[in-house]
Coordinates of C-alpha atoms and ligand atoms in Angstrom, one line a residue:
M5 CA 0.0 0.0 0.0
T6 CA 1.4 3.4 -1.0
R7 CA 1.0 6.1 1.5
F8 CA 1.3 9.8 0.7
I9 CA 3.0 12.5 2.8
F10 CA 2.2 16.1 1.8
I11 CA 4.6 18.8 2.8
T12 CA 3.6 22.4 2.9
G13 CA 5.4 25.5 4.1
G14 CA 4.3 28.5 6.1
V15 CA 5.3 31.9 7.5
V16 CA 8.2 32.6 5.1
S17 CA 9.9 31.0 2.1
S18 CA 13.4 29.6 2.2
L19 CA 12.7 27.4 5.2
G20 CA 14.4 24.5 3.6
K21 CA 11.3 22.5 2.9
G22 CA 13.1 20.6 0.1
L23 CA 15.8 19.5 2.5
S24 CA 13.2 18.6 5.2
S25 CA 11.4 16.4 2.7
A26 CA 14.6 14.8 1.5
A27 CA 15.7 14.1 5.1
L28 CA 12.4 12.5 5.9
G29 CA 12.6 10.4 2.8
A30 CA 16.1 9.3 3.9
L31 CA 14.9 8.4 7.3
L32 CA 12.0 6.2 6.0
Q33 CA 14.4 4.6 3.5
A34 CA 16.8 3.8 6.4
R35 CA 13.9 2.0 7.9
G36 CA 13.7 -0.2 4.9
F37 CA 10.9 1.5 3.0
K38 CA 10.8 2.3 -0.7
V39 CA 10.3 6.0 -1.1
R40 CA 9.8 8.5 -3.9
L41 CA 9.8 12.3 -3.7
R42 CA 7.9 14.7 -5.8
K43 CA 7.6 18.5 -6.1
L44 CA 4.7 20.6 -7.2
D45 CA 5.7 24.1 -8.3
P46 CA 2.8 26.6 -8.5
Y47 CA 4.5 29.0 -10.9
L48 CA 3.3 29.3 -14.5
N49 CA 6.6 28.5 -16.4
V50 CA 6.2 25.1 -18.0
D51 CA 9.5 24.2 -16.4
P52 CA 12.4 26.1 -14.9
G53 CA 14.6 25.5 -17.9
T54 CA 14.2 29.0 -19.3
M55 CA 14.3 30.8 -16.0
S56 CA 17.3 32.9 -14.9
P57 CA 19.5 31.3 -12.2
Y58 CA 18.9 34.5 -10.2
Q59 CA 15.2 33.8 -10.2
H60 CA 15.2 30.1 -9.7
G61 CA 18.7 28.8 -8.7
E62 CA 20.0 25.7 -10.4
V63 CA 18.1 23.7 -13.0
Y64 CA 18.3 20.1 -12.0
V65 CA 18.4 17.7 -14.9
T66 CA 17.1 14.1 -14.7
D67 CA 18.3 11.1 -16.6
D68 CA 15.1 11.2 -18.7
G69 CA 16.0 14.8 -19.8
A70 CA 13.6 16.9 -17.7
E71 CA 14.7 20.3 -16.5
T72 CA 13.4 20.4 -12.9
D73 CA 13.5 22.2 -9.6
L74 CA 16.7 22.1 -7.6
D75 CA 14.8 20.4 -4.7
L76 CA 14.9 17.2 -6.8
G77 CA 18.6 17.4 -6.4
H78 CA 18.2 17.2 -2.7
Y79 CA 15.8 14.3 -3.0
E80 CA 18.2 12.3 -5.1
R81 CA 21.3 13.2 -3.0
F82 CA 19.6 12.1 0.2
T83 CA 17.9 8.9 -1.1
G84 CA 19.9 7.9 -4.1
V85 CA 16.6 7.4 -6.0
P86 CA 17.1 8.8 -9.5
A87 CA 14.6 11.6 -10.0
K88 CA 12.3 11.4 -13.1
R89 CA 10.4 13.8 -15.3
S90 CA 7.3 12.6 -13.5
D91 CA 8.6 13.9 -10.1
N92 CA 8.2 17.6 -10.8
V93 CA 5.4 19.6 -12.3
T94 CA 4.5 23.3 -12.5
A95 CA 1.2 25.0 -12.7
G96 CA 2.3 25.9 -16.3
R97 CA 2.6 22.3 -17.3
I98 CA -0.7 21.4 -15.6
Y99 CA -2.6 24.2 -17.3
S100 CA -1.1 23.4 -20.7
K101 CA -2.2 19.8 -20.4
V102 CA -5.7 20.9 -19.5
L103 CA -5.8 23.4 -22.3
V104 CA -4.6 20.9 -24.9
K105 CA -7.4 18.6 -23.8
E106 CA -9.9 21.4 -24.0
R107 CA -8.8 22.2 -27.6
R108 CA -9.1 18.5 -28.5
G109 CA -12.7 18.6 -27.3
D110 CA -12.0 16.1 -24.5
Y111 CA -14.3 17.9 -22.1
L112 CA -17.3 17.3 -24.3
G113 CA -18.6 20.8 -24.2
G114 CA -18.3 21.3 -20.5
T115 CA -17.0 24.5 -18.8
V116 CA -13.4 23.9 -18.0
Q117 CA -12.7 25.0 -14.4
V118 CA -9.9 25.1 -11.8
I119 CA -12.0 22.7 -9.7
P120 CA -12.4 20.0 -10.8
H121 CA -10.3 20.0 -14.0
V122 CA -7.1 21.6 -12.9
T123 CA -7.2 19.9 -9.5
D124 CA -7.9 16.5 -11.2
A125 CA -4.9 17.0 -13.4
I126 CA -2.8 17.7 -10.3
K127 CA -4.1 14.6 -8.5
E128 CA -3.5 12.5 -11.5
F129 CA 0.1 13.8 -11.6
I130 CA 0.7 12.9 -7.9
T131 CA -0.6 9.4 -8.2
D132 CA 0.7 8.6 -11.7
D133 CA 3.8 6.6 -12.7
L134 CA 4.5 5.0 -9.3
D135 CA 6.1 1.7 -8.7
N136 CA 4.9 0.1 -5.5
E137 CA 6.5 2.7 -3.3
D138 CA 5.7 2.5 0.4
F139 CA 5.8 6.3 0.8
V140 CA 5.5 9.1 -1.8
L141 CA 6.5 12.4 -0.3
V142 CA 4.9 15.4 -2.2
E143 CA 6.3 18.8 -1.5
I144 CA 4.2 21.9 -2.5
G145 CA 6.4 24.8 -3.5
G146 CA 5.8 28.3 -2.1
T147 CA 4.1 29.3 1.1
V148 CA 0.5 28.5 2.2
G149 CA -1.7 31.5 1.3
D150 CA 0.0 32.2 -2.1
I151 CA -2.8 32.7 -4.6
E152 CA -1.1 30.5 -7.3
G153 CA -0.7 27.7 -4.8
L154 CA -4.4 27.4 -4.1
P155 CA -5.3 24.7 -6.7
F156 CA -2.4 22.6 -5.5
V157 CA -3.4 22.9 -1.8
E158 CA -7.0 22.1 -2.8
A159 CA -5.8 19.0 -4.8
I160 CA -3.9 17.6 -1.8
R161 CA -6.9 18.4 0.5
Q162 CA -9.1 16.3 -1.9
L163 CA -6.6 13.5 -2.1
G164 CA -6.2 13.5 1.7
N165 CA -9.9 13.1 2.0
E166 CA -10.1 10.4 -0.6
L167 CA -7.2 8.4 0.8
G168 CA -8.1 8.8 4.5
S169 CA -5.7 9.4 7.3
E170 CA -4.3 5.9 7.1
R171 CA -2.8 6.7 3.7
A172 CA -2.3 10.5 3.9
L173 CA -0.3 12.7 6.2
F174 CA 0.1 16.5 6.2
V175 CA 3.4 17.9 7.4
H176 CA 3.7 21.6 7.8
V177 CA 7.1 23.2 7.9
T178 CA 7.0 26.5 9.8
L179 CA 9.2 29.1 11.4
V180 CA 9.4 29.8 15.2
P181 CA 11.5 33.0 15.4
Y182 CA 13.4 34.2 18.4
L183 CA 12.9 37.8 19.3
N184 CA 16.0 39.2 20.9
A185 CA 14.2 42.2 22.4
A186 CA 11.7 40.0 24.1
G187 CA 14.2 37.3 24.8
E188 CA 11.8 34.6 23.7
L189 CA 10.6 32.3 20.9
K190 CA 7.4 33.5 19.2
T191 CA 4.7 30.9 18.3
K192 CA 2.2 33.4 16.8
P193 CA 3.4 33.2 13.1
T194 CA 3.1 29.5 13.3
Q195 CA -0.4 29.7 14.8
H196 CA -1.4 32.0 11.9
S197 CA 0.1 29.8 9.3
V198 CA -1.6 26.7 10.6
K199 CA -4.9 28.6 10.6
E200 CA -4.3 29.6 7.0
L201 CA -3.9 26.0 6.1
L202 CA -7.0 25.1 8.1
S203 CA -9.0 27.8 6.2
V204 CA -8.4 25.7 3.0
G205 CA -9.5 22.6 4.8
I206 CA -6.2 21.0 5.8
Q207 CA -5.3 20.2 9.4
A208 CA -1.6 19.7 9.8
D209 CA -0.7 16.3 11.4
I210 CA 2.9 17.0 12.1
M211 CA 4.7 20.4 12.4
L212 CA 8.3 20.8 11.6
C213 CA 9.4 23.9 13.4
R214 CA 12.4 25.6 12.0
S215 CA 14.2 27.6 14.7
E216 CA 17.6 29.0 15.6
H217 CA 17.0 28.2 19.2
D218 CA 15.9 25.2 21.3
I219 CA 12.2 25.0 21.5
P220 CA 11.5 24.5 25.3
P221 CA 8.6 22.1 26.4
D222 CA 6.2 24.9 27.3
A223 CA 6.5 26.4 23.8
R224 CA 6.1 23.0 22.3
R225 CA 2.9 22.5 24.4
K226 CA 1.6 25.9 23.4
L227 CA 2.2 25.1 19.7
A228 CA 0.5 21.7 20.1
S229 CA -2.5 23.1 21.8
F230 CA -3.1 26.2 19.5
C231 CA -2.4 24.2 16.3
N232 CA -4.4 21.2 17.3
V233 CA -1.7 18.6 17.0
Q234 CA -0.2 16.1 19.4
E235 CA 2.7 17.5 21.4
D236 CA 5.0 14.7 20.1
S237 CA 4.1 15.9 16.6
V238 CA 5.6 19.3 17.2
I239 CA 9.1 18.5 15.9
P240 CA 11.8 21.1 16.5
A241 CA 14.0 21.5 13.4
L242 CA 16.9 23.4 14.6
D243 CA 19.8 24.7 12.4
V244 CA 22.6 22.1 12.1
E245 CA 26.2 22.5 11.0
S246 CA 25.8 20.6 7.8
I247 CA 22.7 19.6 5.8
Y248 CA 23.8 15.9 6.1
E249 CA 23.1 16.1 9.8
V250 CA 19.4 16.9 9.2
P251 CA 18.2 13.2 9.0
L252 CA 20.0 12.5 12.3
S253 CA 18.6 15.6 13.9
Y254 CA 15.0 14.8 12.8
H255 CA 15.4 11.2 14.0
R256 CA 16.5 12.4 17.5
E257 CA 13.4 14.6 17.6
G258 CA 11.2 11.6 16.8
L259 CA 10.0 12.6 13.3
D260 CA 10.1 9.2 11.7
V261 CA 8.4 7.6 14.7
Q262 CA 5.6 10.1 14.6
V263 CA 5.1 9.6 10.9
L264 CA 4.8 5.8 11.4
R265 CA 2.5 6.2 14.4
H266 CA 0.2 8.5 12.3
F267 CA -0.1 5.6 9.8
R268 CA -0.8 3.2 12.7
M269 CA 2.5 1.4 11.9
E270 CA 3.3 0.9 15.6
E271 CA 5.4 -2.3 15.0
D272 CA 7.6 -0.5 12.5
A273 CA 7.9 2.5 14.8
Q274 CA 9.4 0.2 17.5
K275 CA 12.1 -1.2 15.2
P276 CA 15.6 0.1 15.6
V277 CA 16.9 2.2 12.6
N278 CA 20.3 2.0 11.2
L279 CA 21.6 5.5 10.4
S280 CA 25.3 4.6 10.3
R281 CA 25.8 5.9 6.8
W282 CA 24.6 9.4 7.9
E283 CA 26.7 9.2 11.2
K284 CA 29.8 8.4 9.2
I285 CA 29.3 11.4 6.8
A286 CA 28.5 13.7 9.7
K287 CA 31.7 12.6 11.5
I288 CA 34.0 13.2 8.5
L289 CA 32.4 16.6 8.0
R290 CA 32.9 17.5 11.7
T291 CA 36.4 16.2 12.0
P292 CA 38.2 16.4 8.7
E293 CA 41.8 15.4 8.4
G294 CA 42.8 18.4 6.3
E295 CA 41.5 21.0 4.0
V296 CA 41.8 22.3 0.5
N297 CA 41.0 25.6 -1.2
I298 CA 39.0 25.4 -4.4
A299 CA 38.2 28.5 -6.5
V300 CA 34.9 28.3 -8.5
V301 CA 35.0 30.8 -11.3
G302 CA 31.6 31.5 -12.6
K303 CA 28.9 34.1 -13.4
Y304 CA 26.3 33.7 -10.7
T305 CA 28.7 33.6 -7.8
N306 CA 26.6 35.9 -5.6
L307 CA 23.7 33.4 -5.7
L308 CA 25.0 30.1 -4.5
D309 CA 21.6 28.3 -5.2
A310 CA 22.7 28.6 -8.9
Y311 CA 25.4 26.1 -8.2
K312 CA 23.7 23.9 -5.6
S313 CA 24.6 20.5 -6.9
L314 CA 28.1 21.6 -7.7
N315 CA 28.6 22.9 -4.2
E316 CA 27.4 19.6 -2.8
A317 CA 29.5 17.5 -5.2
L318 CA 32.6 19.3 -4.0
V319 CA 31.6 18.6 -0.4
H320 CA 31.2 14.9 -1.4
G321 CA 34.7 14.9 -3.0
G322 CA 35.9 16.2 0.3
I323 CA 34.1 13.4 2.2
A324 CA 35.8 10.8 0.0
N325 CA 39.2 12.3 0.8
K326 CA 38.3 13.2 4.4
V327 CA 39.1 16.8 3.9
R328 CA 37.2 20.1 4.3
V329 CA 36.7 21.8 1.0
N330 CA 36.8 25.6 1.3
L331 CA 35.2 27.2 -1.6
K332 CA 36.1 30.6 -3.0
W333 CA 33.5 31.9 -5.5
V334 CA 35.0 34.2 -8.0
E335 CA 33.3 36.3 -10.6
S336 CA 34.9 35.5 -13.9
E337 CA 34.6 39.0 -15.4
I338 CA 37.3 40.3 -13.1
F339 CA 39.9 38.3 -15.1
E340 CA 39.2 40.3 -18.2
S341 CA 41.0 43.2 -16.5
S342 CA 43.1 41.6 -13.7
D343 CA 45.8 38.9 -13.6
P344 CA 44.4 35.6 -12.3
V345 CA 47.4 35.2 -10.1
L346 CA 46.1 37.9 -7.7
S347 CA 43.0 35.9 -6.7
L348 CA 43.9 32.3 -7.6
E349 CA 47.5 32.0 -6.4
N350 CA 46.6 30.2 -3.1
C351 CA 44.1 27.9 -4.7
D352 CA 44.7 24.1 -4.7
G353 CA 42.2 23.6 -7.5
I354 CA 40.1 25.6 -10.0
L355 CA 36.7 24.7 -11.2
V356 CA 34.9 26.5 -14.1
P357 CA 31.3 25.4 -14.0
G358 CA 28.5 25.4 -16.6
G359 CA 27.3 28.7 -18.0
F360 CA 25.7 30.5 -20.8
G361 CA 26.5 33.6 -22.9
E362 CA 29.5 35.8 -23.7
R363 CA 29.7 37.8 -20.5
G364 CA 32.7 36.7 -18.5
A365 CA 33.7 34.0 -21.0
E366 CA 37.1 35.6 -21.8
G367 CA 37.8 35.8 -18.1
K368 CA 37.1 32.0 -17.8
I369 CA 39.4 31.4 -20.8
A370 CA 42.2 33.4 -19.0
V371 CA 41.6 31.2 -15.9
A372 CA 41.9 28.0 -17.9
R373 CA 45.2 29.3 -19.3
F374 CA 46.4 30.2 -15.9
A375 CA 45.6 26.7 -14.6
R376 CA 47.2 25.0 -17.5
E377 CA 50.4 27.0 -17.4
R378 CA 50.7 27.0 -13.6
R379 CA 49.9 23.3 -13.5
V380 CA 47.1 23.9 -11.0
P381 CA 44.3 21.2 -11.0
Y382 CA 41.6 22.4 -13.4
F383 CA 38.1 21.0 -13.7
G384 CA 35.9 22.4 -16.5
I385 CA 32.3 21.4 -16.6
C386 CA 30.2 22.0 -19.7
F387 CA 30.9 25.7 -20.5
G388 CA 34.1 25.3 -18.4
M389 CA 35.2 22.4 -20.8
Q390 CA 34.3 24.3 -23.9
L391 CA 36.2 27.4 -22.9
A392 CA 39.2 25.3 -21.9
V393 CA 39.1 23.8 -25.5
I394 CA 39.0 27.3 -27.0
E395 CA 42.0 28.2 -24.8
A396 CA 43.9 25.2 -26.0
A397 CA 43.0 25.9 -29.6
R398 CA 44.3 29.5 -29.3
N399 CA 47.4 29.0 -27.2
L400 CA 48.5 25.4 -27.8
A401 CA 47.3 24.9 -31.4
G402 CA 47.9 28.5 -32.5
I403 CA 44.3 29.1 -33.9
K404 CA 44.3 32.7 -32.7
D405 CA 40.6 33.4 -33.4
A406 CA 39.2 30.1 -32.1
S407 CA 35.8 30.8 -30.6
S408 CA 32.2 29.5 -30.1
T409 CA 29.2 30.2 -32.3
E410 CA 27.4 31.0 -29.0
F411 CA 29.2 34.3 -29.1
G412 CA 28.3 35.1 -32.7
P413 CA 29.5 34.0 -36.2
T414 CA 33.1 32.9 -36.3
E415 CA 35.6 31.6 -38.8
N416 CA 37.1 29.1 -36.4
A417 CA 34.1 27.5 -34.6
V418 CA 36.0 25.2 -32.3
I419 CA 32.7 25.1 -30.5
G420 CA 29.6 25.1 -32.6
L421 CA 25.8 24.9 -32.4
M422 CA 24.6 21.4 -32.4
T423 CA 21.8 20.9 -34.8
E424 CA 21.3 17.2 -34.8
W425 CA 22.4 14.3 -32.6
N426 CA 21.5 10.7 -31.8
R427 CA 19.4 9.9 -28.8
G428 CA 19.1 6.2 -28.2
G429 CA 18.8 5.5 -31.9
T430 CA 16.6 8.4 -32.9
I431 CA 17.9 11.6 -34.4
E432 CA 17.0 14.9 -32.6
K433 CA 17.1 18.0 -34.8
R434 CA 17.2 21.7 -33.9
D435 CA 17.8 24.9 -35.8
D436 CA 18.3 28.6 -35.0
G437 CA 14.6 29.1 -34.9
S438 CA 13.8 26.3 -32.4
D439 CA 12.1 27.2 -29.1
L440 CA 14.4 28.0 -26.2
G441 CA 12.5 25.8 -23.7
G442 CA 13.4 22.1 -23.5
T443 CA 15.4 22.0 -26.7
M444 CA 19.0 21.5 -25.5
R445 CA 20.7 18.2 -25.5
L446 CA 19.2 17.1 -22.2
G447 CA 19.5 14.1 -19.9
A448 CA 21.6 11.0 -19.8
Y449 CA 23.8 10.0 -22.7
P450 CA 26.5 7.3 -22.9
C451 CA 30.1 8.2 -23.2
R452 CA 32.9 5.9 -24.2
L453 CA 36.2 6.3 -22.4
V454 CA 39.5 6.0 -24.2
E455 CA 41.7 3.3 -22.6
G456 CA 44.9 4.5 -20.9
T457 CA 43.7 8.0 -20.2
K458 CA 43.3 9.7 -16.8
I459 CA 39.5 9.6 -17.0
S460 CA 39.6 5.8 -17.8
N461 CA 41.7 5.4 -14.7
I462 CA 39.3 7.5 -12.6
F463 CA 36.5 5.1 -13.6
F464 CA 38.6 2.0 -13.0
N465 CA 38.9 1.2 -16.7
Q466 CA 35.1 1.0 -17.1
P467 CA 34.6 1.3 -20.9
E468 CA 31.5 3.4 -20.9
I469 CA 29.7 5.7 -18.5
S470 CA 26.4 7.5 -18.6
E471 CA 26.1 11.2 -17.5
R472 CA 23.6 14.0 -17.7
H473 CA 23.7 16.8 -20.2
R474 CA 22.3 20.3 -20.6
H475 CA 23.9 22.2 -23.4
R476 CA 23.2 23.6 -26.9
Y477 CA 26.8 23.8 -28.3
E478 CA 29.4 21.1 -28.8
V479 CA 33.1 20.8 -29.3
N480 CA 33.7 20.5 -33.1
I481 CA 35.0 17.0 -33.8
S482 CA 36.9 18.2 -36.9
Y483 CA 39.4 20.0 -34.6
K484 CA 40.2 16.7 -32.8
K485 CA 43.4 15.8 -34.6
C486 CA 44.9 19.3 -34.5
L487 CA 44.1 19.7 -30.8
E488 CA 45.4 16.3 -29.9
D489 CA 48.7 17.0 -31.8
A490 CA 48.9 20.2 -29.7
G491 CA 48.5 18.3 -26.4
L492 CA 44.8 18.2 -25.6
A493 CA 43.6 14.6 -25.5
F494 CA 40.0 13.6 -26.3
S495 CA 39.5 10.9 -23.7
G496 CA 35.7 10.4 -23.9
L497 CA 33.4 10.5 -26.9
S498 CA 29.8 9.7 -27.8
P499 CA 29.5 6.0 -28.9
D500 CA 29.3 7.2 -32.6
G501 CA 32.5 9.0 -32.1
L502 CA 31.1 12.3 -33.2
L503 CA 30.6 14.3 -30.0
P504 CA 33.6 15.0 -27.8
E505 CA 32.5 14.4 -24.2
I506 CA 35.8 14.6 -22.2
V507 CA 39.1 16.3 -22.8
E508 CA 42.3 16.2 -20.7
I509 CA 45.9 17.4 -20.8
P510 CA 48.1 14.3 -20.3
D511 CA 51.1 16.5 -19.5
H512 CA 49.5 18.2 -16.5
P513 CA 48.9 17.1 -12.9
W514 CA 45.1 17.2 -13.3
F515 CA 43.3 19.0 -16.2
V516 CA 40.0 17.6 -17.2
G517 CA 37.0 19.0 -19.0
V518 CA 33.7 17.3 -19.3
Q519 CA 30.8 18.2 -21.5
F520 CA 28.2 16.7 -19.1
H521 CA 27.3 17.6 -15.5
P522 CA 28.8 15.1 -13.1
E523 CA 27.7 17.1 -10.1
L524 CA 24.1 16.1 -10.7
M525 CA 24.8 12.4 -9.9
S526 CA 27.0 12.8 -6.9
K527 CA 25.8 11.6 -3.5
P528 CA 27.3 12.1 0.0
F529 CA 27.5 8.3 0.4
A530 CA 28.6 7.8 -3.2
P531 CA 30.7 10.8 -4.2
H532 CA 31.2 11.2 -8.0
P533 CA 34.5 9.6 -9.0
I534 CA 35.6 12.7 -11.0
F535 CA 35.0 15.0 -8.0
T536 CA 36.8 12.5 -5.7
S537 CA 39.8 12.5 -8.1
F538 CA 39.8 16.3 -8.5
I539 CA 39.8 16.9 -4.7
E540 CA 42.5 14.2 -4.4
A541 CA 44.6 16.2 -6.9
A542 CA 43.9 19.4 -4.9
V543 CA 45.1 17.7 -1.7
T544 CA 48.4 16.8 -3.6
Q545 CA 48.6 20.4 -4.8
S546 CA 48.1 21.8 -1.3
R547 CA 51.2 19.8 -0.2
L548 CA 53.2 21.4 -3.0
V549 CA 52.6 25.1 -2.1
Ligands
LIG621 N1 26.5 27.5 -23.1 C1 27.0 26.2 -23.4 C2 26.1 25.4 -24.3 O1 24.9 25.7 -24.4 C3 27.3 25.5 -22.1 C4 26.1 25.1 -21.4 C5 26.4 24.6 -19.9 O2 27.4 24.9 -19.4 N2 25.4 24.0 -19.3 O3 26.5 24.5 -24.9

């Protein structure tokens, strides 16, 4: 029997609802249950693929090529369950589906309305494409009371009613702020938020109370009584040092037990739970054996949500090497007018992540050159790989005007717009006039590794890997020979040999560029091998300086 846990948020945004959902998923999984996590986003964009990282943060790409909310990254990192297209939906997608049906005449002349047509489409999404999961956790984006969120809240209210309390549970994540002037915790915002939820027909069963201070028993009692929940179901969710301590902290506060009790799973609630994998991670993060300094040179460095998975994958690389990874985020544009040595001299490794557009690109090229010439470990991801190839073309192979068609027409398009490629046997085609949304090379594609290269060594001589992609341009295969002769090896290619996937400089301590996004697949308990190897190289580098 599949049970549904609906997670809403109140009082303010940015409470970390996604992390809370992921941590609860991890706890239930640690108890041996099969879980799946889903996110409903009430905004009108069809998906976040065309949104600015400043608006939305990172776009998380799934194996099946969906551009999704970054919370799916948390879900996958905490549970290891690969996220799918059917795990994230927006109001935009729901409405387009309803409108397509309306145009087709599927509603047989009826008036198409939010209730029941939109709410039915939402319910269908929540319950569709499941695979005998024990628990499906469904997070609703935004904050209770948002106008655009209403159809979603109404849909989960209806589902709760249809499924009954033995199969549905409502968790409300809320804020209990501490007022310095009064010297106490304030429960009023939470009371209001729970009332708001009640006004749309949902009684919270469990409250996760985010707070910077301990919630004393009397405040817990007060919250329970005003919000109409059991005292044991008021779960303090205090700030912790690392996000990977959240499952341990929730377990200590009794969250998983309360969830199971709600579902009358008393026997399961009594069973011991093995959280050793989380304990091990927390211990390494608390007591690392050393540290390395990594510079990440990008464009959205003042909004770290834009690089969420990257940030986490670097932490995972640190876990694998038992070191703390100190990140220095550097805006690439500064290298268009200043010498990289000034800000990068003390770095043990440099990473240039994915990106779009011309702004700051020359700065990144200067950084790739600095790393190559100074023999500092360099990791280029997607755009960071393409720009490293342009750098090598210009300065190793002597193609002075080497560039990418992303920056305008060019004679020497070392990087060019990809107009057709092979996806599992079918040819995908694009042209200059294609829509911007959902038209990149997206999702998992295989990559063949060339024997005897560094990358092949990193993957223990595995012949082929599968990695997730999100890009429109591609390294031009016709420059392969000329670049290889100049010292840049093509160590990974698409199975048809047409698309360069990985480049490396054999005569360098660690210089690797990948066309895909390995950060999307890394987990704290299974760090991605390329990140593990990069941080290992940075550890070696830190001993040199
Ligand atoms: N802008 C480049 C492209 O579209 C790189 C994209 C990326 O880094 N994700 O190919």
